[in-house]
Short mmCIF file of C-alpha atoms and ligand atoms in Angstrom, two decimals:
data_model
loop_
_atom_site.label_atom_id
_atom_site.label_comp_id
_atom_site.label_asym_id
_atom_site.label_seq_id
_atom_site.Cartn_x
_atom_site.Cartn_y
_atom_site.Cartn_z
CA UNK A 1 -5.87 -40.51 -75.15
CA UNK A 2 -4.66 -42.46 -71.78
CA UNK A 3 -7.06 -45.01 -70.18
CA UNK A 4 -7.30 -42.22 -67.07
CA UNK A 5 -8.92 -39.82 -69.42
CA UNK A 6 -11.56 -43.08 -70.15
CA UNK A 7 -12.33 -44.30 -67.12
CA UNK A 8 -12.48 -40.39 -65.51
CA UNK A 9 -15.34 -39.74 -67.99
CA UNK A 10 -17.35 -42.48 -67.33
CA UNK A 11 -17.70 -42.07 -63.74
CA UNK A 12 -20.74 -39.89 -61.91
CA UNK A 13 -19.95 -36.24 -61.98
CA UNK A 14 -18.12 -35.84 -58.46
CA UNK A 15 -20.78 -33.17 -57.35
CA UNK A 16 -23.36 -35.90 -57.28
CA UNK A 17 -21.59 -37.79 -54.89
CA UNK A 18 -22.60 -36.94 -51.02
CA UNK A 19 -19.18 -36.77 -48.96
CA UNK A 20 -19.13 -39.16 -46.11
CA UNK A 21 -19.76 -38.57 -42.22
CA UNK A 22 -18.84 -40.87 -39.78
CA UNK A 23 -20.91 -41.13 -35.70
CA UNK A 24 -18.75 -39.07 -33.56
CA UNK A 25 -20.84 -41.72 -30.73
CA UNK A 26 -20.88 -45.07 -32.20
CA UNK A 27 -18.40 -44.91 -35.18
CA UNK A 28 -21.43 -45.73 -38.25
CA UNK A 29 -20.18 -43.91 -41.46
CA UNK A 30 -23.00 -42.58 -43.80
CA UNK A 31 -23.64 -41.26 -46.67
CA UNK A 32 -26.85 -39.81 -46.48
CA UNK A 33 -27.51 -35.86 -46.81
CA UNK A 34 -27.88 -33.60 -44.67
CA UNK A 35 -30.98 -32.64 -43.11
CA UNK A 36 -30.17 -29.17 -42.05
CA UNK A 37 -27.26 -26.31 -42.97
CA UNK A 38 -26.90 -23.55 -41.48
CA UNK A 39 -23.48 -21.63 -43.25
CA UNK A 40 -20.42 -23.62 -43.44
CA UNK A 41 -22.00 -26.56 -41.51
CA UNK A 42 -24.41 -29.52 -42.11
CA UNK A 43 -26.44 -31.47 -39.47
CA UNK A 44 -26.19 -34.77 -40.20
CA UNK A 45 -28.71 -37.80 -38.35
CA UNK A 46 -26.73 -41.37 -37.20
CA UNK A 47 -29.52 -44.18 -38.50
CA UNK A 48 -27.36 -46.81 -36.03
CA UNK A 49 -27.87 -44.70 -32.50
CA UNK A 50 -30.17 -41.73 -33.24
CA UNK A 51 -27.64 -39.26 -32.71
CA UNK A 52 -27.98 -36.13 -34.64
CA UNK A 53 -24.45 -34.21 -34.68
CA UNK A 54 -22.88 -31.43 -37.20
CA UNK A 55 -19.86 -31.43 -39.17
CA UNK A 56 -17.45 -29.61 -39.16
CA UNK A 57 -17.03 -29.81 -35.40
CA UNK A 58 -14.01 -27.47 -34.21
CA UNK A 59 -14.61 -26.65 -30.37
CA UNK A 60 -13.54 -22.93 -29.51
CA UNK A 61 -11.15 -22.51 -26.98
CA UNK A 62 -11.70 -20.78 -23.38
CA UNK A 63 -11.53 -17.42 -24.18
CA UNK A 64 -14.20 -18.04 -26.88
CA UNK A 65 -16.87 -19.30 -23.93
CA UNK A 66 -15.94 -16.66 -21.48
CA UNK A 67 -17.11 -14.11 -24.18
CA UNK A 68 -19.79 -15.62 -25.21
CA UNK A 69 -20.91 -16.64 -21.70
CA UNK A 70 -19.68 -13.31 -20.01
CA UNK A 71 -21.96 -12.14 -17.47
CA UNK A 72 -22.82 -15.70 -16.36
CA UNK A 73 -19.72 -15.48 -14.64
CA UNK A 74 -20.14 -12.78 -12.23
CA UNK A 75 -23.37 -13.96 -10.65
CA UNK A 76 -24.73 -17.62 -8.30
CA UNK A 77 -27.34 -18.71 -11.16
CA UNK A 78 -30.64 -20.70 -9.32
CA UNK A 79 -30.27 -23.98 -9.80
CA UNK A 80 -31.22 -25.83 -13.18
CA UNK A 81 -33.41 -28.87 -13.38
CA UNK A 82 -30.51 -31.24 -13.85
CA UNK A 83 -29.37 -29.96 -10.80
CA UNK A 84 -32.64 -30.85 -8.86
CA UNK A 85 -32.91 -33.94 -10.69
CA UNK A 86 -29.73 -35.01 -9.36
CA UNK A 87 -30.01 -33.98 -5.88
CA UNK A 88 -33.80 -35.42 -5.43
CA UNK A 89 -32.48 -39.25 -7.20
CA UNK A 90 -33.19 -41.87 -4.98
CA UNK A 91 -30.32 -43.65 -6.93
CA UNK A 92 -27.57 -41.25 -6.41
CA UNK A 93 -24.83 -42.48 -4.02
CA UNK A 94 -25.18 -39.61 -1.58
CA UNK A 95 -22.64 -38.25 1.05
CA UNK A 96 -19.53 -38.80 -1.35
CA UNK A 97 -16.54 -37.58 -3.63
CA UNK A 98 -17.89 -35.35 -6.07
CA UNK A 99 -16.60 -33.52 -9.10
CA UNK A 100 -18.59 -31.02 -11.14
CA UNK A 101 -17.57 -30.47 -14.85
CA UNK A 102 -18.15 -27.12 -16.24
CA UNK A 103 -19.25 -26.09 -12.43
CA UNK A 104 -19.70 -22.31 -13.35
CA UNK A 105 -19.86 -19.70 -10.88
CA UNK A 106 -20.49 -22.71 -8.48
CA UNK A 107 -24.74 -23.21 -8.23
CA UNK A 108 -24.81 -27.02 -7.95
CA UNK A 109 -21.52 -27.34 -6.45
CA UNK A 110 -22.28 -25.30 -3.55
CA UNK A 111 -26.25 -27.20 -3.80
CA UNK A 112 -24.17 -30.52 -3.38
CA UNK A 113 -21.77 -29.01 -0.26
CA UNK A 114 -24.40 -28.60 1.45
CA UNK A 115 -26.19 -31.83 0.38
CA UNK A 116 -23.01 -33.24 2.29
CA UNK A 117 -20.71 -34.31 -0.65
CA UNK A 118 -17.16 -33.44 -0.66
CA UNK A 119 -17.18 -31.03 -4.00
CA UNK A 120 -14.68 -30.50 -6.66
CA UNK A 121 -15.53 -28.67 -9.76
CA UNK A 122 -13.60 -27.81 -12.96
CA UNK A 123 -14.42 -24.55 -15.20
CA UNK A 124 -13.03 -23.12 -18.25
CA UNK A 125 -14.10 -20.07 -17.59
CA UNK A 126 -11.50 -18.43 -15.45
CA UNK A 127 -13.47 -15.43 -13.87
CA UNK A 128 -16.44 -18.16 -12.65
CA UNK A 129 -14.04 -20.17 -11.43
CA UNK A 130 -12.43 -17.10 -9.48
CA UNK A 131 -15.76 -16.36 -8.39
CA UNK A 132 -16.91 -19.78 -7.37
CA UNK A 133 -13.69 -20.44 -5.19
CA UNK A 134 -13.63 -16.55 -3.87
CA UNK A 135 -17.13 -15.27 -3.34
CA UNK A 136 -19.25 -18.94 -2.98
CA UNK A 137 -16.15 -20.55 -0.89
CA UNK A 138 -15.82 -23.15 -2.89
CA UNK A 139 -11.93 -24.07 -2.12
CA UNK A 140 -11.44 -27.41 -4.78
CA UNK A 141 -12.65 -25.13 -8.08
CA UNK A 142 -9.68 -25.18 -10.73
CA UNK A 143 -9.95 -23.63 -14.37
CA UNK A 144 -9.04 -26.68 -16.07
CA UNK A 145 -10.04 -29.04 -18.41
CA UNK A 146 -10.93 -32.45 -17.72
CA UNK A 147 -7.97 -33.69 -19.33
CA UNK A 148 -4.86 -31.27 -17.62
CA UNK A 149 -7.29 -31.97 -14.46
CA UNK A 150 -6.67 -35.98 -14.95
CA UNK A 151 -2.91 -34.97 -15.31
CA UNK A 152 -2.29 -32.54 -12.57
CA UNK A 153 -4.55 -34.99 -10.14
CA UNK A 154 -3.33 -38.07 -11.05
CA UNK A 155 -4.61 -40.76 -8.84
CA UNK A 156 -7.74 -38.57 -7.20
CA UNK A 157 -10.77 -40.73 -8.10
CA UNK A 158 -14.38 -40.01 -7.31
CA UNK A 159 -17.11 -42.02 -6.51
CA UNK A 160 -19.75 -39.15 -8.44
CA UNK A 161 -18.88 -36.81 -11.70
CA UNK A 162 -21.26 -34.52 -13.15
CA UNK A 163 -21.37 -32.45 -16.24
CA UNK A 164 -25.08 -30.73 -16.55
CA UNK A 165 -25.35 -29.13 -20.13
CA UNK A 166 -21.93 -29.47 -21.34
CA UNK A 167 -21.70 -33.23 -23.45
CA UNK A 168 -23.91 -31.20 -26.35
CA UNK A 169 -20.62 -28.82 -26.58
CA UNK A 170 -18.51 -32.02 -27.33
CA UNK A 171 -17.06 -32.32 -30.71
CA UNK A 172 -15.69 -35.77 -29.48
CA UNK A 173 -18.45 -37.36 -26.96
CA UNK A 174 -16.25 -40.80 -26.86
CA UNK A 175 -12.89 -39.41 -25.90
CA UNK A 176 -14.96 -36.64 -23.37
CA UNK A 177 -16.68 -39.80 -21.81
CA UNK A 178 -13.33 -41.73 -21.93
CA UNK A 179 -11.61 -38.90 -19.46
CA UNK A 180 -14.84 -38.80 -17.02
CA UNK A 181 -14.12 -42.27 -16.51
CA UNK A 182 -10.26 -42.17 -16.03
CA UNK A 183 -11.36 -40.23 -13.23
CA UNK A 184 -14.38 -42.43 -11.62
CA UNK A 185 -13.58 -45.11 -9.03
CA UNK A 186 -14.71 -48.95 -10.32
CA UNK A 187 -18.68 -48.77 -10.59
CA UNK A 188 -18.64 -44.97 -10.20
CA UNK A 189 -21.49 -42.85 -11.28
CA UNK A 190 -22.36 -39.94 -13.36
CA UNK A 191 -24.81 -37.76 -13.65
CA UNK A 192 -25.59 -35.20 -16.52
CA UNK A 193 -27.99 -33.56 -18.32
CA UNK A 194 -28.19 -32.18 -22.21
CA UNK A 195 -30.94 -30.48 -24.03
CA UNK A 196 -33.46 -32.67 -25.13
CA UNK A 197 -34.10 -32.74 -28.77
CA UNK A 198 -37.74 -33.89 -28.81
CA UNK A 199 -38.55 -30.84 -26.50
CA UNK A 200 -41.29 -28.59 -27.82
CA UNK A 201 -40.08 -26.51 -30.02
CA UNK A 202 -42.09 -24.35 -32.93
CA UNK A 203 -38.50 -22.81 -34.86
CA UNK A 204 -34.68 -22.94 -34.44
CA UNK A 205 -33.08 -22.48 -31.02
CA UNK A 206 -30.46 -19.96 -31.69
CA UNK A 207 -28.23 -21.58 -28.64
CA UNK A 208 -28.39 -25.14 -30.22
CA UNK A 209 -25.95 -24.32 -32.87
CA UNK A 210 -21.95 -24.98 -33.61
CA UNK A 211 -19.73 -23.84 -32.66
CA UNK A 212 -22.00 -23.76 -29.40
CA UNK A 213 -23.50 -27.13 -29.47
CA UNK A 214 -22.34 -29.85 -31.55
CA UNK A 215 -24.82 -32.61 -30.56
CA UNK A 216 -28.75 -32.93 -30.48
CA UNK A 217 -29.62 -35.50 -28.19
CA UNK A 218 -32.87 -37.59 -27.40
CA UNK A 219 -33.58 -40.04 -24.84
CA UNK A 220 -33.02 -43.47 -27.14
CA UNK A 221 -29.64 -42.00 -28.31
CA UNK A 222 -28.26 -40.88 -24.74
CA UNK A 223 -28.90 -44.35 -23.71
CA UNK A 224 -27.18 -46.29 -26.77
CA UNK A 225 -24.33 -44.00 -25.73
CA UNK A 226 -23.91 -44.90 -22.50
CA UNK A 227 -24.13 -48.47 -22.56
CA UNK A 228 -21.84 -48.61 -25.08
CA UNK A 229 -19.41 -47.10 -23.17
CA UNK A 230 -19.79 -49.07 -20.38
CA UNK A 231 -21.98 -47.64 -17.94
CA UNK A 232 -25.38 -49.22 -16.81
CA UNK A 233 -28.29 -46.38 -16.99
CA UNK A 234 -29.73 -45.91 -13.89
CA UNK A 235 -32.24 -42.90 -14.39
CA UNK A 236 -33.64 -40.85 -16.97
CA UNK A 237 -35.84 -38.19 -16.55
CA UNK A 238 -37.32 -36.24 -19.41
CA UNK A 239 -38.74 -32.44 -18.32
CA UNK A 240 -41.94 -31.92 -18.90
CA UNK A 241 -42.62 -28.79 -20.70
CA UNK A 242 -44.09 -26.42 -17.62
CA UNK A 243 -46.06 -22.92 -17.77
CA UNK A 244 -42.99 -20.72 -18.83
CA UNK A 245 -42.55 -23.06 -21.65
CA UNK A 246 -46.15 -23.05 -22.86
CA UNK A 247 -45.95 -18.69 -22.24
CA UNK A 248 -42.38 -18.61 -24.65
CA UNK A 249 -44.23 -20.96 -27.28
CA UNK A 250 -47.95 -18.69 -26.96
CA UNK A 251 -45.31 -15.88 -27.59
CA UNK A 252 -44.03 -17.03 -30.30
CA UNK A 253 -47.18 -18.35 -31.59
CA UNK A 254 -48.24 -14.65 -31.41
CA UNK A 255 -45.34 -13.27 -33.17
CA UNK A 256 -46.47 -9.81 -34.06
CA UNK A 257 -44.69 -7.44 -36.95
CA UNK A 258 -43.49 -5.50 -33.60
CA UNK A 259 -41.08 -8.22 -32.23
CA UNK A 260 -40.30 -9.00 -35.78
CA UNK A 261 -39.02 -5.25 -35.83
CA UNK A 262 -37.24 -5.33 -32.73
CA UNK A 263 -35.80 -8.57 -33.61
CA UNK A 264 -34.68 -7.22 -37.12
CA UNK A 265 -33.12 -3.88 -35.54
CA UNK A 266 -32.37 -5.25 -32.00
CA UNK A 267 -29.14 -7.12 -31.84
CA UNK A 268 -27.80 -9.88 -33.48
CA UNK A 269 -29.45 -13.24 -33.17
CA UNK A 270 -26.85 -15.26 -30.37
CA UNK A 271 -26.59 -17.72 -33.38
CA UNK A 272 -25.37 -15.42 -35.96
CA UNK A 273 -23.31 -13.38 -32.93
CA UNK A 274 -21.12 -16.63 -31.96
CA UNK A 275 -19.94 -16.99 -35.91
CA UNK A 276 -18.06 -13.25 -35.46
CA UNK A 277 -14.34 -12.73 -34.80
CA UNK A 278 -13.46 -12.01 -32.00
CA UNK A 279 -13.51 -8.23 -32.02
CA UNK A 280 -16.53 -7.70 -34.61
CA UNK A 281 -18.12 -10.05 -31.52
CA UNK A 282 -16.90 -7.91 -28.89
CA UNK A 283 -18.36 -4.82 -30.46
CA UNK A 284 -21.95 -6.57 -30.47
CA UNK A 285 -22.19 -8.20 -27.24
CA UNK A 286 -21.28 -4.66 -25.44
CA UNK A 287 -23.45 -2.06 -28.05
CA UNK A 288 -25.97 -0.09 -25.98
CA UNK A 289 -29.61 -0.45 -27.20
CA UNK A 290 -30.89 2.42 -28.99
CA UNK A 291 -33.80 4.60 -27.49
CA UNK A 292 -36.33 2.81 -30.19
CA UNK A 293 -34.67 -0.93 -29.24
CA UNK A 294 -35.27 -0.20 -25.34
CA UNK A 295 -39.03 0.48 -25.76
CA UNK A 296 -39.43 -2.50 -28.12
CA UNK A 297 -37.41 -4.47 -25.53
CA UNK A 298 -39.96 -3.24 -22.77
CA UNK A 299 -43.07 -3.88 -25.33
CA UNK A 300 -41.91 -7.29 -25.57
CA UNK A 301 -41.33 -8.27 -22.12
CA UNK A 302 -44.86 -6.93 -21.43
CA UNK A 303 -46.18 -9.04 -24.43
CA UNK A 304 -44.59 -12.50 -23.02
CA UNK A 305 -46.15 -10.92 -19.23
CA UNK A 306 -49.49 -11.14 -21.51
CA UNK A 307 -48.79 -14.99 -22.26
CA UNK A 308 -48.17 -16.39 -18.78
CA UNK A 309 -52.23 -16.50 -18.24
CA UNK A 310 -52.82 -17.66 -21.26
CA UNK A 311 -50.07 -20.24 -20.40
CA UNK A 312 -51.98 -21.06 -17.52
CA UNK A 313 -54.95 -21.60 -18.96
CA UNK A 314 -53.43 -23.76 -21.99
CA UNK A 315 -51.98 -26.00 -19.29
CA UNK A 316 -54.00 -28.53 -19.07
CA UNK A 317 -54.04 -28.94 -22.84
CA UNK A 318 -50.38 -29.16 -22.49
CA UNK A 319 -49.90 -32.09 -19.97
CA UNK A 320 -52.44 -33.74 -21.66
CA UNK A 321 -50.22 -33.85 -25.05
CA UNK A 322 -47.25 -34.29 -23.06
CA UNK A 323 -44.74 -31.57 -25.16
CA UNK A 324 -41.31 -31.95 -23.22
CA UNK A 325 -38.97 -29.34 -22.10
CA UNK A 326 -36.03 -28.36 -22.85
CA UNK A 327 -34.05 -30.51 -19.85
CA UNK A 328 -33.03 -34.02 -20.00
CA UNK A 329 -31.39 -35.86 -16.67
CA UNK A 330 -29.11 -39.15 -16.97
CA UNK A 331 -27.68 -41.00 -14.05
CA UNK A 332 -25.65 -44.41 -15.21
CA UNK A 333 -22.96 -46.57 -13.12
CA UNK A 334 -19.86 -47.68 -14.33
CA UNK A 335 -19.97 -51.42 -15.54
CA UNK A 336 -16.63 -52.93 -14.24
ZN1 ZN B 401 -24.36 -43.18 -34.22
#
């Protein structure tokens, strides 16, 4: 018997031993467990920044986001509270250079135009890119990302770059924030905004999953972030959970064995849909309802109707708790 075959037998069973994770943010390895799975991945929380990110973190390429985000592409969303956030900052430089990450079919970008900054935007998704440039006007919209847009512009700086709901997508948040600066002048500033993680919230958000989002944010972690990457935090504004919130949580609240049906029979949860290949994806995304699914879409819609009064009169209670929404707003300068 070799000394290998000793010393292998008196070590812990591998098994017991929890692999490894290291901060995709600040770079703290761990060993702790996980404290959620959901199939091949595991959520895992950062005790040095707060961050709360999943492993394995693979991002899908373009063609994955314009399937899963088709029909966002063809239309001029209303603006999202980021958006409004921005635009209504006392702090924002105003009047300047501005460059829109993930700019979509163009909302805030053409919001911005006509706020008087020169716009640029950058989308992955090639038809809202076509559509922001041919039906919104918007002449500076490229389908790039931000690192073959630092390439091909080499030397165009801007004084403002935004990216509303797109750092949770990052499977690399240091490198991502490492390109939006090559691309800032000296003490430029961004602005962005992620879902907020402490936002009220009964069950699982079947959006806030890999290989859709890769990062669960709160305020204390944004912040750690950011000044460790060298930008000075400016603004933060957390969203405070409003009347359509308090209606989707009475609804939920009020979860009857009908929506369970139509949930069970309707289509694929979105979380369960984005795991598919390709095709099988394809298939789901474009099946027409059933007869039955169509009424118990229409019985449901009716049913959240129902809540909105309810939501009214729960208001009240609701400020008074202070539940957040889902929206969370940054603005930081560039130290340098
Ligand atoms: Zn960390």
């Amino acid at each position: 018997m070799g000394a290998g075959m000793v010393a292998a037998s008196e070590r812990e069973p591998l098994a017991e031993e929890a692999a490894g994770t290291v901060c995709p943010a600040c770079s703290e390895a761990s060993r702790k467990a996980a404290i959620e799975k959901y199939l091949r991945y595991e959520l895992f929380g950062c005790d040095a920044c707060g961050l709360q990110f999943w492993e394995p973190r693979e991002m899908p390429d373009a063609r994955w986001y314009e399937q899963m985000y088709g029909g966002r592409d063809e239309k001029l969303l209303p603006l999202e509270p980021g958006h409004k956030y921005f635009l209504a900052d006392p702090l924002a430089p105003r009047g300047s250079e501005l460059l829109d990450i993930g700019c979509g079919t163009g909302n805030f970008l053409a919001a911005a135009r006509d706020a008087g900054y020169r716009v640029t935007g950058i989308e992955l998704d090639r038809k809202a890119a076509g559509f922001a440039k041919e039906r919104v006007g918007l002449q500076r919209v490229f389908p790039l990302t931000i690192s073959e847009f630092a390439g091909r512009h080499a030397g165009e700086k801007f004084d403002v770059v935004t990216f509303f709901e797109v750092l949770e997508h990052q499977a690399a948040p240091v490198e991502f924030l490492q390109r939006v600066s090559m691309v800032l002048k000296a003490r430029g500033t961004l602005a962005l905004s992620v879902p907020n993680r402490e936002r009220w919230m009964t069950g699982p958000d079947v959006l806030d999953y890999p290989p859709n989002h890769f990062l669960r944010w709160n305020a204390a972690a944004l912040k750690h972030f950011l000044s460790a990457q060298g930008f000075e935090v400016l603004s933060i504004r957390e969203q405070p959970a409003g009347i359509a919130h308090t209606a989707q949580m009475i609804n939920m609240a009020l979860r009857t064995g009908m929506s369970q049906t139509a949930a069970g029979e309707g289509r694929a949860s979105f979380r369960d849909v984005m795991q598919m290949a390709p095709e099988q994806a394809e298939v789901v995304l474009h099946a027409k309802p059933t007869t039955r699914q169509r009424a118990m879409q229409t019985l449901g819609r009716i049913k959240f109707a129902v809540c909105f009064p309810l939501a009214v009169a729960a208001y009240p209670y609701v400020r008074a708790r202070g539940f957040k929404g889902t929206y969370m707003y940054f603005l930081a300068r560039k130290r340098d």
